Amino acid sequence: MKRRMHISLSTVLVASLLGSAAAYAEPITVYTAYEEDEANAFLEAAKKAIPDLEVNLLRLSTGDLAARIIAEKNNPRHDVLWGFALTSMISPEILDTLESYAPQGVDNVPQRFVDDENRWTAVTGYMAAFCVNKPRLEGAGLPMPTSWADLAKPAYKGEIVMPNPASSGTGYIQIDSLLQMMGDEEGWAYLDKLDENVAQYIKSGSRPCNMASAGEYAIGASFALRAIKNIEEGYPIAMVVPSEGAGNELEANGLVATSENKEMAKKFLDWTVSQAAADVYYDWKAIVTIPGGKMPQNFVDAGLPADIGSVLYDVDFQAAADDRDQITSEWQKKFER
Amino acid sequence: MTTLAPRGRATSDAAVGWCLTLIVAVPFVVFLVVPLASILVRGFETPDGLGLQNFTQTFGSARFWDLTVNSLAMAGLSTVIVVSLAYGYAYALQRTAVPLKPFLRIACLVPLFAPSLVQAQGLVLLLGRNGFLNRFLGFDIDIYGFWGVVIASSLYAFPYAFLILSAALAVADARIYDSAEALGAGPLRIFKDATLPATRFGLVSACFIAFTLVVTDFGNPIVIGGDFSVLATEMYNQVIGQAQFGLGAVIGIVLLVPAIVTKLLNNTLSGRTHAIITDGARPLTIEPSPMRDLCWSLFVYGLVAVILSVPLIVLIASFTQLWPYNMAFSLRHYHFDVQNGLAPFKNSLIVSASAATIGVVLSTLAALVANRFRTALSGPIGFLSILPSAVPGMVLGLGYLVTFNDPANPLGFLYGTLTLLVVMITYYNFANAYLTASTSLGQIGKTFDEASTMLGGSRLTTLFKITLPLLWPTMIGMWVFYFMRTMVTLSAIIFLITPSTQMASVSVLQLSDRGAINQAAAFSICIMAVVVLCLALVRGLLILTGNRHVALIR
């Protein structure tokens, strides 16, 4: 009886939904934290450049993927770690799984975005930005904020949501860039003031923007790409890049030391630093470290300046990674509710 | 052993008991104890070898105790609410003549097969600061915080409690009620002295399931909790936010405490439960009673309206251009541009149907071993059966990863296969199925066994001739539960999926991660539609095989 149900479910009912599983020749397994639509666009371009490339792609959010890689450490299953937050990548538990490899054409990438030992190359990145719900702001009669300093003004009390730096990488980047920018003393004093205005610290980096988009709160501190996508979706929000300089995170690639298909893995990594790759990056990413591309119109429309370097804060990523435990625990002690 | 032993009946019964015990116990060790131990042992790992440093650090922080209080208060209150409401609901369905019972049975299970994303999004759309009630009806509710989590958790745990309580109330011996009435007892007295004691095991089980589910869940507190944090969200912070497995494992171990307490409680309780269906029992027939049925109808339909309002508003929003800013009808969210499109549905259905089938067989066997074929291992098996509900999905998933990705594990070949996903989900959802089976089993009197024995039948004969025929409607309900649950399980499986074993619930996560919230909701609606379709199919199958009277949910 049970057996029969099983068969009927897995064959009859599902037959119409079946997708065919292609047979792969020498595929490589790639783990990525790129968002699913970005990753697919990039892969499509990569396959054009490398016709015999077959990629098995596993996509998870940065935190989930980091946990998985650390747990798999004794027997890694992937060949390439691709598009992964740099401050997580340079934590020893993950860095140890990577092998030095300077991709062919790595000279396209400015030196400061490449590891001294060539274990990683950072080609793209994302930056902090506020999502501001225009109807809600107008309803409350508030002016459009333009800076972190504005957010600490009493008028915005209770209308700001931010990611919790203990659970979200975006949240950590925001806090850490403020501390690097202002110095410890002034930085923590500012966070004290900001804290009075924050309605919620949310445990995800994109949700503050989604909440502002849905009109739950007026201002969500999040990252630029989420703002741009939500504007495209039609939500009545404005993107504000804080005038002090936006905190940012780079996304890097590396070769996994245990890979058994290094030849193809290296070919793929070569492509990730190529000019052809940069061309697709520019369609999707606010930050591309390979120069020479053009920002797409929807980014400009959303309010990003053509010279993105002018609004980015120059984050010290090594320090950001080193200080992470100390800053998050200090933050938790002071502000976690 | 069987071939050497003399073929006396007692010996063969004992042999059957041990056989069944081993069938249940061996996989328990391989697929539950080992994976759990392999991850929780991280709690004892410190930079200088094994030690208690993580524990002293955790227990020494004031924050940990604040979070413990938060967790206990939130889960405790949710449990009281859920179990009271679910008891009333199950009572109305089993003991009164409220109309449209088949609808009520399925409708109250909707939170089971709505992915948690849908539930959370629905609550925000309904009760958020810019939600339906505030925006369109002029309320002024702030849902984020303690009460939001209590409401969300209660909705989440309701179907679990209902399934167990429904099984507990399903059977009754009419003779007891007839004599009580003949002796002049009022309805309250009858409830207190006849109904309540007979369902005590179910009540305790339901309380345990509700409490552990709520206390280990981090999805609801993350979305609706605002700044309200609990132990489960702290574990999420440690493991996913900061990759601190050691501190996360300590909380994982702390979360096992309710299971241990329940096991100890149960040992003292189970001695006092008594069977309802004995050889002379007569099933209860429900006489219509207009006033009583009207009152109960108001209650159950009111409750079901609340339960359904959450997925309903997501359904409506998924067909809206841009809720709440542009309310025009639109199908645009149903143009899925997620990788693999609808293909992961195939994997999800195979895994769900397999896990349901294996899960029902194993959990029924476990219930039989723990309650009928008692062996020296019955106690531990009973404990291991309820343990999974105290384990957060993240912990079990990481435990499986560490165990089966180990090159030294002879079962390592399972890593990366759908089979391992099936096995993990089987154990992840084990407790509810086991308790449902045990509840039903506890009501079938042991006198049948004694009678069979006296008439010369073995206990195996009794099992097939009497116990299983009485149990199988419950087993169908367990299968449906497993199937629905597996279709939307997420937190456990993200550590086991590979590029070639994608699941539909993961697609929902991908869409929501990249900000396509409305598309994610639409995709969830499709999952729910597939589940409903499958249930209709199973129902059709039952009718075709001449079992029209058997309900999917008892």
Coordinates of C-alpha atoms in Angstrom, one line a residue, chain B residues 163-462:
Chain B
L163 CA -2.5 16.0 15.4
I164 CA -1.5 14.4 18.7
L165 CA -4.6 15.5 20.5
S166 CA -6.9 14.5 17.7
A167 CA -5.4 11.0 17.9
A168 CA -5.9 11.1 21.7
L169 CA -9.6 12.1 21.4
A170 CA -10.4 9.9 18.4
V171 CA -11.2 6.8 20.4
A172 CA -13.4 6.5 23.4
D173 CA -15.4 3.8 25.1
A174 CA -19.1 4.7 25.0
R175 CA -19.8 2.5 28.0
I176 CA -18.0 4.9 30.3
Y177 CA -19.9 7.9 29.0
D178 CA -23.3 6.1 29.1
S179 CA -22.8 5.0 32.7
A180 CA -21.5 8.5 33.7
E181 CA -24.7 10.0 32.3
A182 CA -26.8 7.3 33.9
L183 CA -25.3 8.2 37.2
G184 CA -26.2 11.9 36.6
A185 CA -22.8 13.4 36.0
G186 CA -22.9 16.8 34.2
P187 CA -20.8 17.5 31.1
L188 CA -18.0 19.2 33.1
R189 CA -17.8 16.3 35.5
I190 CA -17.7 13.9 32.6
F191 CA -15.0 15.9 31.0
K192 CA -12.9 16.1 34.1
D193 CA -13.3 12.5 35.2
A194 CA -13.5 10.6 31.9
T195 CA -12.2 12.6 28.9
L196 CA -9.3 14.4 30.5
P197 CA -7.7 11.4 32.2
A198 CA -8.1 9.3 29.0
T199 CA -6.2 11.9 27.0
R200 CA -3.5 12.6 29.5
F201 CA -0.7 11.0 27.6
G202 CA -1.7 12.9 24.5
L203 CA -1.8 16.2 26.4
V204 CA 1.7 15.7 27.9
S205 CA 3.0 14.7 24.4
A206 CA 1.4 17.8 22.8
C207 CA 2.8 20.1 25.5
F208 CA 6.2 18.6 24.9
I209 CA 6.1 18.9 21.1
A210 CA 4.8 22.4 21.2
F211 CA 7.3 23.6 23.7
T212 CA 10.4 22.0 22.0
L213 CA 9.3 23.1 18.6
V214 CA 8.9 26.7 19.7
V215 CA 12.0 26.9 21.9
T216 CA 14.2 25.5 19.1
D217 CA 12.8 27.6 16.3
F218 CA 14.7 30.7 15.2
G219 CA 12.7 31.5 12.0
N220 CA 9.8 33.2 13.8
P221 CA 11.9 35.2 16.3
I222 CA 14.2 36.5 13.6
V223 CA 11.4 37.8 11.4
I224 CA 8.8 39.0 13.9
G225 CA 10.8 39.3 17.1
G226 CA 12.4 42.6 16.4
D227 CA 14.8 43.1 19.3
F228 CA 13.4 40.2 21.3
S229 CA 16.1 37.5 21.3
V230 CA 15.9 33.9 22.5
L231 CA 18.3 31.0 22.8
A232 CA 17.6 29.7 19.3
T233 CA 18.4 33.1 17.7
E234 CA 21.6 33.3 19.8
M235 CA 22.6 30.0 18.4
Y236 CA 21.9 31.3 15.0
N237 CA 24.2 34.3 15.7
Q238 CA 27.0 32.1 16.9
V239 CA 26.9 29.5 14.2
I240 CA 25.7 31.3 11.1
G241 CA 26.7 34.9 12.0
Q242 CA 30.1 34.2 13.5
A243 CA 31.0 30.6 12.7
Q244 CA 31.5 29.9 16.4
F245 CA 30.5 26.2 16.5
G246 CA 31.6 25.6 20.0
L247 CA 29.4 28.2 21.6
G248 CA 26.5 27.2 19.3
A249 CA 26.9 23.6 20.4
V250 CA 26.6 24.6 24.1
I251 CA 23.2 26.1 23.4
G252 CA 22.3 23.0 21.3
I253 CA 23.0 20.9 24.4
V254 CA 21.0 23.2 26.6
L255 CA 18.0 22.9 24.2
L256 CA 18.0 19.1 24.8
V257 CA 17.0 19.6 28.4
P258 CA 13.2 19.8 27.8
A259 CA 13.4 16.3 26.1
I260 CA 15.2 14.8 29.1
V261 CA 12.7 16.4 31.5
T262 CA 9.8 15.1 29.5
K263 CA 11.3 11.6 29.4
L264 CA 11.6 11.6 33.2
L265 CA 8.0 12.9 33.5
N266 CA 6.7 10.3 31.1
N267 CA 8.2 7.5 33.1
T268 CA 6.2 8.5 36.1
L269 CA 3.1 9.3 34.1
S270 CA 2.9 6.3 31.8
G271 CA 2.3 4.0 34.8
R272 CA -1.0 5.8 35.4
T273 CA -2.5 5.8 31.9
H274 CA -5.1 3.2 31.1
A275 CA -6.3 1.9 27.8
I276 CA -9.6 2.9 26.4
I277 CA -10.2 0.3 23.7
T278 CA -10.4 -3.0 25.5
D279 CA -12.1 -6.1 24.3
G280 CA -15.5 -5.0 25.4
A281 CA -15.3 -1.4 24.3
R282 CA -18.0 0.2 22.2
P283 CA -17.1 3.2 20.0
L284 CA -18.7 6.5 21.0
T285 CA -21.4 7.7 18.7
I286 CA -22.0 11.5 18.6
E287 CA -25.6 12.6 18.9
P288 CA -26.3 16.0 17.4
S289 CA -27.0 18.7 19.9
P290 CA -27.8 22.1 18.3
M291 CA -26.7 24.4 21.1
R292 CA -23.4 22.6 21.8
D293 CA -22.6 22.2 18.1
L294 CA -23.3 25.9 17.5
C295 CA -21.0 27.0 20.3
W296 CA -18.2 24.7 19.1
S297 CA -18.8 25.8 15.5
L298 CA -18.2 29.4 16.5
F299 CA -15.0 28.4 18.2
V300 CA -13.5 26.2 15.5
Y301 CA -14.6 28.5 12.6
G302 CA -13.2 31.5 14.4
L303 CA -10.0 29.8 15.0
V304 CA -9.7 28.4 11.5
A305 CA -10.3 31.9 10.1
V306 CA -7.4 33.3 12.1
I307 CA -5.2 30.4 11.0
L308 CA -6.1 30.8 7.3
S309 CA -5.9 34.5 7.2
V310 CA -2.1 34.4 7.3
P311 CA -1.5 32.3 4.2
L312 CA -4.5 33.9 2.6
I313 CA -3.1 37.4 2.6
V314 CA 0.1 36.1 1.1
L315 CA -1.9 34.4 -1.6
I316 CA -3.7 37.6 -2.4
A317 CA -0.4 39.6 -2.2
S318 CA 1.2 37.2 -4.6
F319 CA -1.5 38.0 -7.2
T320 CA -1.1 41.8 -6.6
Q321 CA 1.1 44.1 -8.7
L322 CA 2.9 45.5 -5.6
W323 CA 1.3 45.0 -2.2
P324 CA 0.3 47.5 -0.6
Y325 CA 1.2 50.2 -3.0
N326 CA -0.4 49.0 -6.2
M327 CA -3.3 46.7 -5.7
A328 CA -4.0 45.8 -9.3
F329 CA -4.2 42.1 -10.2
S330 CA -1.0 40.7 -11.7
L331 CA 0.6 37.4 -12.5
R332 CA 4.0 38.8 -12.7
H333 CA 5.3 37.2 -9.6
Y334 CA 4.5 33.8 -11.1
H335 CA 7.1 34.2 -13.9
F336 CA 9.8 32.4 -12.1
D337 CA 13.3 33.2 -13.1
V338 CA 15.0 31.1 -10.5
Q339 CA 17.7 28.6 -11.5
N340 CA 16.3 25.1 -12.4
G341 CA 12.8 26.6 -12.5
L342 CA 10.3 24.0 -11.3
A343 CA 12.7 21.1 -11.6
P344 CA 13.5 20.9 -7.8
F345 CA 9.9 19.9 -7.3
K346 CA 10.8 16.4 -8.6
N347 CA 13.5 16.0 -5.9
S348 CA 11.2 17.4 -3.2
L349 CA 8.4 15.0 -4.1
I350 CA 10.6 12.0 -4.2
V351 CA 12.3 12.9 -0.9
S352 CA 8.9 13.8 0.8
A353 CA 7.2 10.6 -0.3
S354 CA 10.1 8.4 0.7
A355 CA 10.7 10.1 4.0
A356 CA 7.0 9.8 4.8
T357 CA 6.9 6.1 4.0
I358 CA 10.1 5.2 5.9
G359 CA 9.2 7.6 8.7
V360 CA 5.8 6.0 9.2
V361 CA 7.2 2.5 9.3
L362 CA 10.0 3.3 11.6
S363 CA 8.1 5.5 14.0
T364 CA 5.3 3.0 14.3
L365 CA 7.9 0.3 14.9
A366 CA 9.5 2.5 17.6
A367 CA 6.1 3.1 19.2
L368 CA 5.4 -0.7 19.2
V369 CA 8.8 -1.5 20.7
A370 CA 8.4 1.2 23.4
N371 CA 4.8 0.3 24.3
R372 CA 4.2 -3.3 23.3
F373 CA 7.2 -5.5 22.7
R374 CA 9.1 -4.3 25.7
T375 CA 12.8 -5.1 25.7
A376 CA 15.7 -3.7 27.7
L377 CA 16.1 -1.1 25.0
S378 CA 12.4 0.1 25.0
G379 CA 13.3 3.0 27.3
P380 CA 16.2 4.4 25.4
I381 CA 14.2 4.0 22.1
G382 CA 11.3 6.0 23.6
F383 CA 13.8 8.7 24.5
L384 CA 15.6 8.8 21.2
S385 CA 12.2 8.9 19.4
I386 CA 11.2 12.2 21.1
L387 CA 14.7 13.7 21.1
P388 CA 14.7 15.0 17.5
S389 CA 12.0 17.6 18.3
A390 CA 14.5 19.2 20.7
V391 CA 17.1 19.4 18.0
P392 CA 17.2 22.5 15.8
G393 CA 17.4 21.7 12.1
M394 CA 20.7 23.5 11.9
V395 CA 22.3 21.3 14.5
L396 CA 21.0 18.0 12.9
G397 CA 22.1 19.3 9.4
L398 CA 25.6 20.2 10.5
G399 CA 25.8 16.9 12.4
Y400 CA 25.0 14.9 9.3
L401 CA 27.5 16.9 7.3
V402 CA 30.3 16.3 9.8
T403 CA 29.5 12.6 10.1
F404 CA 28.9 11.5 6.6
N405 CA 31.5 13.8 4.9
D406 CA 34.1 12.0 7.0
P407 CA 36.3 9.9 4.7
A408 CA 36.6 7.3 7.4
N409 CA 32.8 6.7 7.6
P410 CA 31.9 3.5 5.7
L411 CA 28.5 5.2 4.9
G412 CA 30.3 8.2 3.5
F413 CA 29.1 7.3 0.0
L414 CA 25.6 8.5 1.1
Y415 CA 26.9 12.1 1.4
G416 CA 25.5 14.2 -1.4
T417 CA 22.7 11.8 -2.2
L418 CA 19.0 12.2 -2.0
T419 CA 19.0 9.1 0.2
L420 CA 20.8 10.9 3.0
L421 CA 18.4 13.8 2.8
V422 CA 15.5 11.3 3.1
V423 CA 17.1 9.7 6.1
M424 CA 17.8 13.0 7.8
I425 CA 14.3 14.3 7.3
T426 CA 12.9 11.0 8.6
Y427 CA 14.6 11.5 11.9
Y428 CA 14.1 15.3 11.9
N429 CA 10.4 14.8 12.0
F430 CA 10.4 11.6 14.0
A431 CA 9.1 12.8 17.4
N432 CA 5.7 13.9 16.2
A433 CA 4.9 10.8 14.3
Y434 CA 6.2 8.6 17.1
L435 CA 4.0 10.4 19.7
T436 CA 1.0 10.2 17.5
A437 CA 1.5 6.5 17.1
S438 CA 2.1 6.0 20.8
T439 CA -1.0 8.0 21.7
S440 CA -3.1 5.8 19.5
L441 CA -1.4 2.7 20.7
G442 CA -1.8 3.5 24.3
Q443 CA -5.5 3.5 23.8
I444 CA -5.7 0.0 22.5
G445 CA -5.9 -2.3 25.5
K446 CA -3.3 -4.9 26.2
T447 CA -6.1 -7.3 26.9
F448 CA -6.1 -8.1 23.2
D449 CA -2.5 -9.4 23.5
E450 CA -3.5 -11.4 26.5
A451 CA -6.6 -12.8 24.8
S452 CA -4.6 -13.8 21.7
T453 CA -2.0 -15.4 23.8
M454 CA -4.6 -17.5 25.6
L455 CA -6.2 -18.4 22.3
G456 CA -2.8 -19.6 21.1
G457 CA -1.9 -16.7 18.8
S458 CA 1.5 -15.1 19.0
R459 CA 1.9 -11.4 19.7
L460 CA 2.9 -11.0 16.0
T461 CA -0.5 -12.4 15.0
T462 CA -2.1 -9.9 17.4

